[in-house]
Short mmCIF file of C-alpha atoms in Angstrom, two decimals:
data_model
loop_
_atom_site.label_atom_id
_atom_site.label_comp_id
_atom_site.label_asym_id
_atom_site.label_seq_id
_atom_site.Cartn_x
_atom_site.Cartn_y
_atom_site.Cartn_z
CA UNK A 13 19.57 2.16 -11.21
CA UNK A 14 20.78 5.74 -11.41
CA UNK A 15 20.87 7.80 -8.23
CA UNK A 16 20.52 11.53 -8.34
CA UNK A 17 24.15 11.84 -7.17
CA UNK A 18 25.37 9.71 -10.07
CA UNK A 19 23.34 11.78 -12.49
CA UNK A 20 24.77 14.98 -11.00
CA UNK A 21 28.30 13.63 -11.41
CA UNK A 22 27.66 12.83 -15.06
CA UNK A 23 26.48 16.38 -15.60
CA UNK A 24 29.54 17.81 -13.88
CA UNK A 25 31.86 16.22 -16.46
CA UNK A 26 30.74 18.79 -19.02
CA UNK A 27 30.37 21.65 -16.52
CA UNK A 28 27.22 23.24 -15.16
CA UNK A 29 24.22 22.82 -17.46
CA UNK A 30 23.25 25.80 -19.55
CA UNK A 31 19.93 26.70 -21.12
CA UNK A 32 21.21 25.52 -24.46
CA UNK A 33 22.06 22.08 -23.06
CA UNK A 34 19.34 19.59 -24.03
CA UNK A 35 17.53 18.17 -21.03
CA UNK A 36 16.61 14.47 -20.72
CA UNK A 37 13.46 13.81 -22.73
CA UNK A 38 11.01 10.97 -22.22
CA UNK A 39 7.75 9.75 -23.69
CA UNK A 40 6.53 9.20 -20.14
CA UNK A 41 7.74 9.89 -16.61
CA UNK A 42 6.30 7.96 -13.65
CA UNK A 43 6.56 9.48 -10.19
CA UNK A 44 6.77 7.06 -7.27
CA UNK A 45 8.93 4.00 -6.64
CA UNK A 46 6.38 2.00 -4.69
CA UNK A 47 4.75 -1.17 -5.90
CA UNK A 48 2.06 0.52 -8.01
CA UNK A 49 4.53 2.84 -9.74
CA UNK A 50 7.02 0.05 -10.47
CA UNK A 51 4.37 -2.40 -11.64
CA UNK A 52 2.88 0.24 -13.94
CA UNK A 53 6.27 1.21 -15.40
CA UNK A 54 7.00 -2.45 -16.13
CA UNK A 55 3.59 -3.09 -17.69
CA UNK A 56 3.87 -0.06 -19.97
CA UNK A 57 7.11 -1.41 -21.44
CA UNK A 58 5.60 -4.88 -21.82
CA UNK A 59 2.77 -3.45 -23.91
CA UNK A 60 4.68 -0.58 -25.53
CA UNK A 61 8.36 -1.64 -25.64
CA UNK A 62 9.45 1.27 -27.82
CA UNK A 63 8.49 3.94 -25.30
CA UNK A 64 11.22 5.86 -23.53
CA UNK A 65 10.15 5.85 -19.86
CA UNK A 66 11.74 7.11 -16.63
CA UNK A 67 10.64 6.47 -13.05
CA UNK A 68 11.62 8.95 -10.33
CA UNK A 69 11.63 8.19 -6.59
CA UNK A 70 12.47 10.60 -3.77
CA UNK A 71 14.08 7.98 -1.49
CA UNK A 72 17.45 6.29 -1.96
CA UNK A 73 15.82 3.01 -2.99
CA UNK A 74 12.48 1.59 -4.05
CA UNK A 75 9.70 0.43 -1.70
CA UNK A 76 10.80 2.47 1.31
CA UNK A 77 7.33 3.30 2.63
CA UNK A 78 4.00 1.46 2.25
CA UNK A 79 5.36 -1.13 -0.18
CA UNK A 80 8.08 -2.07 2.29
CA UNK A 81 6.11 -1.54 5.51
CA UNK A 82 3.08 -3.81 5.25
CA UNK A 83 1.85 -7.14 6.56
CA UNK A 84 3.06 -9.07 3.51
CA UNK A 85 -0.30 -10.78 2.96
CA UNK A 86 -1.47 -11.89 -0.49
CA UNK A 87 -5.20 -11.21 -0.20
CA UNK A 88 -8.01 -13.20 -1.82
CA UNK A 89 -10.57 -10.36 -2.18
CA UNK A 90 -13.10 -11.49 0.43
CA UNK A 91 -13.83 -8.24 2.25
CA UNK A 92 -14.45 -5.84 -0.61
CA UNK A 93 -17.74 -4.47 -1.90
CA UNK A 94 -19.02 -6.55 -4.85
CA UNK A 95 -18.60 -4.70 -8.13
CA UNK A 96 -15.96 -2.36 -6.74
CA UNK A 97 -12.55 -1.95 -8.36
CA UNK A 98 -10.99 -3.17 -5.10
CA UNK A 99 -12.82 -6.49 -5.39
CA UNK A 100 -12.24 -6.97 -9.11
CA UNK A 101 -8.56 -6.01 -9.08
CA UNK A 102 -7.74 -8.03 -5.96
CA UNK A 103 -9.21 -11.27 -7.32
CA UNK A 104 -7.40 -10.75 -10.63
CA UNK A 105 -4.23 -9.56 -8.91
CA UNK A 106 -3.93 -12.64 -6.71
CA UNK A 107 -3.65 -14.96 -9.73
CA UNK A 108 -1.30 -12.59 -11.56
CA UNK A 109 0.90 -12.32 -8.46
CA UNK A 110 1.32 -16.07 -8.01
CA UNK A 111 2.06 -16.43 -11.72
CA UNK A 112 4.78 -13.75 -11.48
CA UNK A 113 6.26 -15.27 -8.31
CA UNK A 114 6.53 -18.70 -9.93
CA UNK A 115 8.04 -17.30 -13.11
CA UNK A 116 10.62 -15.18 -11.27
CA UNK A 117 11.22 -17.77 -8.50
CA UNK A 118 10.18 -15.31 -5.78
CA UNK A 119 9.70 -17.07 -2.42
CA UNK A 120 6.15 -17.11 -1.05
CA UNK A 121 3.95 -19.33 1.10
CA UNK A 122 0.28 -20.21 0.69
CA UNK A 123 -0.45 -20.12 4.40
CA UNK A 124 -4.19 -19.61 3.98
CA UNK A 125 -6.39 -17.42 6.16
CA UNK A 126 -9.06 -17.96 8.79
CA UNK A 127 -11.67 -15.23 9.37
CA UNK A 128 -13.01 -16.26 12.76
CA UNK A 129 -16.28 -15.50 14.52
CA UNK A 130 -15.74 -15.75 18.28
CA UNK A 131 -19.06 -14.23 19.44
CA UNK A 132 -22.61 -15.26 18.41
CA UNK A 133 -23.38 -11.76 17.09
CA UNK A 134 -20.47 -12.09 14.64
CA UNK A 135 -21.92 -15.17 12.93
CA UNK A 136 -24.49 -13.33 10.76
CA UNK A 137 -21.76 -10.94 9.61
CA UNK A 138 -19.56 -13.93 8.77
CA UNK A 139 -22.41 -15.46 6.74
CA UNK A 140 -22.76 -12.18 4.84
CA UNK A 141 -19.01 -12.15 4.25
CA UNK A 142 -19.18 -15.67 2.81
CA UNK A 143 -21.87 -14.54 0.36
CA UNK A 144 -19.74 -11.53 -0.57
CA UNK A 145 -16.68 -13.73 -1.21
CA UNK A 146 -18.73 -15.91 -3.55
CA UNK A 147 -20.10 -12.88 -5.39
CA UNK A 148 -16.55 -11.55 -5.80
CA UNK A 149 -15.38 -14.81 -7.37
CA UNK A 150 -12.92 -15.72 -4.60
CA UNK A 151 -11.81 -19.29 -5.20
CA UNK A 152 -12.38 -22.25 -2.87
CA UNK A 153 -13.64 -20.26 0.13
CA UNK A 154 -15.24 -22.54 2.74
CA UNK A 155 -17.45 -21.95 5.78
CA UNK A 156 -16.09 -24.21 8.51
CA UNK A 157 -17.11 -25.18 12.06
CA UNK A 158 -15.12 -25.01 15.29
CA UNK A 159 -13.66 -28.50 14.80
CA UNK A 160 -12.26 -27.61 11.38
CA UNK A 161 -10.84 -24.40 12.85
CA UNK A 162 -8.76 -26.39 15.34
CA UNK A 163 -7.81 -28.91 12.64
CA UNK A 164 -6.27 -26.06 10.64
CA UNK A 165 -5.02 -23.96 13.56
CA UNK A 166 -4.91 -26.06 16.76
CA UNK A 167 -4.57 -23.13 19.18
CA UNK A 168 -7.33 -20.99 17.64
CA UNK A 169 -10.84 -21.00 19.11
CA UNK A 170 -13.99 -19.85 17.35
CA UNK A 171 -17.62 -20.67 16.61
CA UNK A 172 -17.34 -20.59 12.81
CA UNK A 173 -14.82 -19.31 10.30
CA UNK A 174 -14.19 -18.69 6.66
CA UNK A 175 -11.20 -20.62 5.31
CA UNK A 176 -9.34 -19.07 2.37
CA UNK A 177 -6.72 -21.57 1.15
CA UNK A 178 -5.22 -19.28 -1.51
CA UNK A 179 -4.32 -16.42 0.83
CA UNK A 180 -0.55 -16.28 1.19
CA UNK A 181 2.44 -14.27 2.32
CA UNK A 182 5.37 -12.69 0.47
CA UNK A 183 7.88 -9.87 0.91
CA UNK A 184 6.17 -7.11 -1.09
CA UNK A 185 9.22 -4.85 -0.80
CA UNK A 186 11.30 -7.49 -2.57
CA UNK A 187 8.55 -7.92 -5.18
CA UNK A 188 8.59 -4.16 -5.83
CA UNK A 189 12.32 -4.25 -6.48
CA UNK A 190 11.88 -7.18 -8.86
CA UNK A 191 9.32 -5.12 -10.79
CA UNK A 192 11.90 -2.33 -10.93
CA UNK A 193 14.63 -4.69 -12.17
CA UNK A 194 12.38 -6.01 -14.92
CA UNK A 195 11.47 -2.46 -15.93
CA UNK A 196 15.17 -1.60 -16.27
CA UNK A 197 15.89 -4.79 -18.23
CA UNK A 198 13.24 -3.68 -20.70
CA UNK A 199 15.00 -0.34 -21.20
CA UNK A 200 13.42 1.85 -18.51
CA UNK A 201 15.44 4.24 -16.33
CA UNK A 202 15.04 4.64 -12.57
CA UNK A 203 16.29 7.76 -10.77
CA UNK A 204 16.30 7.52 -6.97
CA UNK A 205 16.95 10.35 -4.48
CA UNK A 206 14.91 12.59 -6.78
CA UNK A 207 12.14 14.38 -4.83
CA UNK A 208 9.59 15.93 -7.16
CA UNK A 209 9.13 19.65 -6.50
CA UNK A 210 7.48 21.09 -9.60
CA UNK A 211 5.28 20.04 -12.51
CA UNK A 212 5.32 22.84 -15.07
CA UNK A 213 4.12 23.36 -18.58
CA UNK A 214 6.76 23.39 -21.26
CA UNK A 215 4.33 24.24 -24.01
CA UNK A 216 6.94 26.06 -26.06
CA UNK A 217 8.10 22.54 -26.94
CA UNK A 218 5.02 20.90 -28.39
CA UNK A 219 6.71 17.50 -28.42
CA UNK A 220 7.60 17.51 -24.70
CA UNK A 221 5.04 19.81 -23.04
CA UNK A 222 5.66 18.81 -19.38
CA UNK A 223 8.70 19.69 -17.29
CA UNK A 224 9.34 17.73 -14.09
CA UNK A 225 11.73 19.38 -11.63
CA UNK A 226 13.55 18.56 -8.41
CA UNK A 227 15.80 20.99 -6.53
CA UNK A 228 17.98 23.33 -8.62
CA UNK A 229 21.10 21.16 -8.26
CA UNK A 230 19.69 18.37 -10.39
CA UNK A 231 18.44 17.98 -13.90
CA UNK A 232 14.85 18.57 -14.94
CA UNK A 233 13.07 16.12 -17.21
CA UNK A 234 10.96 16.98 -20.20
CA UNK A 235 8.21 14.52 -21.00
CA UNK A 236 5.20 14.02 -23.21
CA UNK A 237 3.09 12.47 -20.45
CA UNK A 238 3.15 11.98 -16.69
CA UNK A 239 1.73 9.37 -14.30
CA UNK A 240 2.06 9.81 -10.54
CA UNK A 241 1.76 7.01 -7.96
CA UNK A 242 2.97 8.87 -4.90
CA UNK A 243 1.29 7.02 -2.03
CA UNK A 244 1.61 9.02 1.18
CA UNK A 245 2.35 12.16 -0.84
CA UNK A 246 -0.26 11.60 -3.56
CA UNK A 247 -2.49 14.58 -2.72
CA UNK A 248 0.48 16.95 -2.55
CA UNK A 249 1.92 15.69 -5.82
CA UNK A 250 -1.48 16.02 -7.54
CA UNK A 251 -1.73 19.60 -6.27
CA UNK A 252 1.49 20.45 -8.15
CA UNK A 253 -0.47 20.22 -11.40
CA UNK A 254 -3.47 22.15 -10.09
CA UNK A 255 -5.63 19.32 -8.74
CA UNK A 256 -7.87 19.72 -5.73
CA UNK A 257 -6.38 18.65 -2.40
CA UNK A 258 -9.47 16.46 -1.83
CA UNK A 259 -9.36 13.64 -1.08
CA UNK A 260 -6.76 14.42 1.57
CA UNK A 261 -4.18 11.86 2.60
CA UNK A 262 -4.25 11.40 6.37
CA UNK A 263 -1.49 9.09 7.66
CA UNK A 264 -2.48 6.37 10.12
CA UNK A 265 0.22 4.38 11.86
CA UNK A 266 -0.34 0.69 12.55
CA UNK A 267 1.75 -0.74 15.39
CA UNK A 268 2.44 -4.47 15.58
CA UNK A 269 3.51 -6.78 18.35
CA UNK A 270 5.88 -9.70 17.75
CA UNK A 271 5.35 -13.20 19.04
CA UNK A 272 8.48 -14.41 20.82
CA UNK A 273 10.35 -17.13 18.86
CA UNK A 274 9.58 -19.86 21.40
CA UNK A 275 5.85 -19.16 20.97
CA UNK A 276 5.66 -19.15 17.17
CA UNK A 277 4.11 -22.63 17.23
CA UNK A 278 0.86 -20.95 18.33
CA UNK A 279 0.24 -19.53 14.83
CA UNK A 280 0.59 -21.24 11.45
CA UNK A 281 -1.87 -19.35 9.28
CA UNK A 282 -3.31 -15.84 9.00
CA UNK A 283 -6.05 -15.36 11.61
CA UNK A 284 -8.36 -12.39 11.03
CA UNK A 285 -11.45 -11.00 12.81
CA UNK A 286 -14.90 -10.59 11.35
CA UNK A 287 -15.05 -6.88 10.43
CA UNK A 288 -17.39 -4.68 12.45
CA UNK A 289 -19.07 -2.10 10.20
CA UNK A 290 -19.37 0.33 13.12
CA UNK A 291 -15.62 0.93 13.11
CA UNK A 292 -13.36 2.37 10.40
CA UNK A 293 -10.53 -0.19 10.66
CA UNK A 294 -10.42 -3.98 10.60
CA UNK A 295 -8.97 -4.86 14.01
CA UNK A 296 -6.08 -6.97 15.25
CA UNK A 297 -5.00 -10.15 13.50
CA UNK A 298 -2.20 -12.73 13.39
CA UNK A 299 0.17 -12.67 10.42
CA UNK A 300 3.04 -15.11 9.71
CA UNK A 301 6.01 -13.58 7.92
CA UNK A 302 8.43 -14.98 5.35
CA UNK A 303 11.33 -14.79 7.83
CA UNK A 304 9.43 -16.85 10.43
CA UNK A 305 8.24 -13.91 12.55
CA UNK A 306 4.62 -13.70 13.65
CA UNK A 307 3.14 -10.18 13.64
CA UNK A 308 0.20 -9.42 15.91
CA UNK A 309 -1.97 -6.38 15.38
CA UNK A 310 -2.03 -3.68 14.25
CA UNK A 311 -3.86 -0.90 15.99
CA UNK A 312 -4.59 2.28 14.01
CA UNK A 313 -3.58 5.70 15.32
CA UNK A 314 -2.94 9.05 13.67
CA UNK A 315 0.70 9.33 12.60
CA UNK A 316 2.36 12.60 13.59
CA UNK A 317 4.23 12.70 10.29
CA UNK A 318 3.35 11.51 6.78
CA UNK A 319 6.20 9.03 6.99
CA UNK A 320 6.47 8.77 10.76
CA UNK A 321 6.89 5.24 12.07
CA UNK A 322 7.08 5.98 15.81
CA UNK A 323 5.56 8.24 18.46
CA UNK A 324 8.77 10.26 18.37
CA UNK A 325 8.70 10.89 14.62
CA UNK A 326 6.89 14.22 14.46
CA UNK A 327 6.36 16.85 11.79
CA UNK A 328 4.47 19.84 13.25
CA UNK A 329 3.33 20.91 9.77
CA UNK A 330 2.09 17.42 8.83
CA UNK A 331 0.31 17.05 12.17
CA UNK A 332 -1.32 20.47 11.90
CA UNK A 333 -2.43 19.69 8.35
CA UNK A 334 -4.14 16.48 9.50
CA UNK A 335 -5.77 17.95 12.60
CA UNK A 336 -7.00 21.10 10.88
CA UNK A 337 -8.64 19.18 8.03
CA UNK A 338 -12.42 19.28 8.34
CA UNK A 339 -12.75 15.62 7.35
CA UNK A 340 -10.39 14.53 10.11
CA UNK A 341 -12.26 16.59 12.69
CA UNK A 342 -15.55 14.94 11.67
CA UNK A 343 -13.98 11.47 11.79
CA UNK A 344 -12.62 12.11 15.30
CA UNK A 345 -16.02 13.33 16.49
CA UNK A 346 -17.75 10.26 15.07
CA UNK A 347 -15.21 7.69 16.32
CA UNK A 348 -13.71 9.41 19.36
CA UNK A 349 -14.11 6.44 21.71
CA UNK A 350 -12.72 4.02 19.12
CA UNK A 351 -9.71 6.29 18.59
CA UNK A 352 -8.94 6.52 22.30
CA UNK A 353 -9.11 2.74 22.62
CA UNK A 354 -6.71 2.34 19.68
CA UNK A 355 -4.27 4.79 21.26
CA UNK A 356 -4.58 3.00 24.60
CA UNK A 357 -3.85 -0.38 23.01
CA UNK A 358 -0.79 1.10 21.34
CA UNK A 359 0.63 2.30 24.64
CA UNK A 360 -0.45 -0.61 26.84
CA UNK A 361 0.53 -3.93 25.26
CA UNK A 362 -1.68 -5.88 27.68
CA UNK A 363 -4.78 -4.24 26.17
CA UNK A 364 -3.80 -5.40 22.69
CA UNK A 365 -3.02 -8.91 23.98
CA UNK A 366 -6.51 -9.05 25.49
CA UNK A 367 -7.99 -8.51 22.02
CA UNK A 368 -5.74 -11.21 20.56
CA UNK A 369 -6.73 -13.69 23.30
CA UNK A 370 -10.24 -13.77 21.84
CA UNK A 371 -8.75 -15.97 19.09
CA UNK A 372 -5.88 -17.72 20.88
CA UNK A 373 -6.83 -17.88 24.59
CA UNK A 374 -3.50 -19.32 25.74
CA UNK A 375 -1.58 -16.28 24.46
CA UNK A 376 0.04 -14.39 27.35
CA UNK A 377 1.40 -10.91 27.85
CA UNK A 378 4.86 -12.45 28.39
CA UNK A 379 4.68 -14.09 24.93
CA UNK A 380 4.97 -10.83 22.99
CA UNK A 381 7.29 -7.88 22.45
CA UNK A 382 6.88 -4.60 20.61
CA UNK A 383 7.34 -4.98 16.88
CA UNK A 384 7.50 -2.91 13.70
CA UNK A 385 5.02 -0.35 12.43
CA UNK A 386 3.75 0.92 9.12
CA UNK A 387 1.99 4.06 7.94
CA UNK A 388 -1.12 3.81 5.80
CA UNK A 389 -1.97 6.53 3.29
CA UNK A 390 -5.64 6.88 4.13
CA UNK A 391 -7.56 9.01 1.67
CA UNK A 392 -10.34 10.97 3.34
CA UNK A 393 -12.99 13.32 2.03
CA UNK A 394 -14.11 16.57 3.62
CA UNK A 395 -17.16 14.87 5.16
CA UNK A 396 -14.91 12.58 7.20
CA UNK A 397 -15.50 9.47 5.09
CA UNK A 398 -12.61 7.10 4.48
CA UNK A 399 -12.27 6.76 0.71
CA UNK A 400 -12.38 3.02 0.20
CA UNK A 401 -11.74 2.59 -3.51
CA UNK A 402 -9.32 3.78 -6.17
CA UNK A 403 -9.26 7.45 -7.13
CA UNK A 404 -7.70 8.75 -10.37
CA UNK A 405 -7.45 12.42 -11.24
CA UNK A 406 -6.03 14.71 -13.91
CA UNK A 407 -7.19 18.07 -12.64
CA UNK A 408 -7.92 20.93 -14.98
CA UNK A 409 -5.79 23.23 -17.08
CA UNK A 410 -3.39 23.04 -19.99
CA UNK A 411 -1.72 19.79 -18.97
CA UNK A 412 -4.72 17.84 -17.66
CA UNK A 413 -5.07 15.66 -20.76
CA UNK A 414 -1.40 14.64 -20.46
CA UNK A 415 -1.33 13.70 -16.76
CA UNK A 416 -2.80 10.88 -14.68
CA UNK A 417 -2.59 10.95 -10.87
CA UNK A 418 -3.26 7.79 -8.86
CA UNK A 419 -4.77 9.61 -5.88
CA UNK A 420 -5.76 6.55 -3.86
CA UNK A 421 -4.59 2.95 -4.19
CA UNK A 422 -5.92 1.41 -0.96
CA UNK A 423 -5.08 -1.94 0.55
CA UNK A 424 -4.86 -4.50 -1.01
CA UNK A 425 -2.89 -2.46 -3.56
CA UNK A 426 0.12 -4.79 -3.28
CA UNK A 427 -1.91 -7.90 -4.12
CA UNK A 428 -3.70 -5.96 -6.85
CA UNK A 429 -0.58 -4.24 -8.21
CA UNK A 430 -0.23 -6.20 -11.46
CA UNK A 431 -3.95 -5.86 -12.19
CA UNK A 432 -3.80 -2.14 -11.32
CA UNK A 433 -0.82 -1.79 -13.66
CA UNK A 434 -2.78 -3.35 -16.51
CA UNK A 435 -5.71 -1.02 -15.90
CA UNK A 436 -3.52 2.11 -15.70
CA UNK A 437 -1.59 1.03 -18.80
CA UNK A 438 -4.79 0.51 -20.76
CA UNK A 439 -6.08 3.91 -19.70
CA UNK A 440 -2.74 5.61 -20.45
CA UNK A 441 -2.54 4.09 -23.95
CA UNK A 442 -6.02 5.38 -24.71
CA UNK A 443 -5.77 8.76 -22.99
CA UNK A 444 -2.25 9.61 -24.11
CA UNK A 445 -2.58 7.98 -27.54
CA UNK A 446 0.63 6.03 -26.93
#
């Protein structure tokens, strides 16, 4: 993997670059070193091995943000609207993921998942969820009673539950880096520490009509086509080529608790709530991790910075951008009470533990400590609706036919990543005539 500093050093051997010096030229440049960008880069070289492709990432390594700050769950596709891309790609992605893990000897665990109804009013929603899972083609999903719940998870209490035996856990950050390694083995180039600043037309060169630029100290790239998978920065990156800023990315931070090591016996599988359609986020759950940790949570609060993982990580400009957005103002008005409760649970651990005790009553405040957090790139429209499915955009103008922006790749994008990569690759081959 080439860092920007290494590339700069190579340039310095022959002195400062001049206009006559030929810039690096590629058939395709991919922006974004998260799991979707790396999976797509790899898939393109699987299907079109003769292409010259570069991937650029602004951080020092791959998977720094969402791909490396997530729950690590391999989802089965139960929750998602039948017929949606989320549902289709998740079900396909689960099988592709396990196949890749086995082939590459990537550690994972099929821990399964319980979706538990603890109140009578949740049972009809659980029944509807079971029907949805069957419509989506999720394999081997069972509706189980309270006895089966305790057989699977002895400390968990509930009236009924869905049991998903093929749900698992993995380190998605590690998986992302394996995608990157495979991409490089196939001849691709990765440039880290390369923040994208400009997308410009280079139409004087009909063979390489797009110029991708970072700061003036580092080389530009000339490319025939461009795909961006920029996650938390996706709306800003799309705007560089003239796209609308809608949907807007609004960052939401999810804060987890950790179960103390001596209490890890309380949780063996993923335990999830029945979603409540009145609220915009799922709610707290129990998640085993590959290293043996048990994560509890998360809540969902507005992050004060696009990539801000704590209350003390603040960007005034990012915060102002979120709060001044009409969609965010409408969301706050609609879900004000919910938002205050989420903020309260983030500050007062006991309030979050109370929610968790609905599933494991013997859990105590003294059993947990503060844990890690992640930031979710939530796409939102100007009406205050959370955009729940994939969004692709090319904008308008001279370069629109040569560019594809992945504007929204919502959870479960990690599980779906290989299926997403196949879809993007198919579209790119057709659109770009590769």
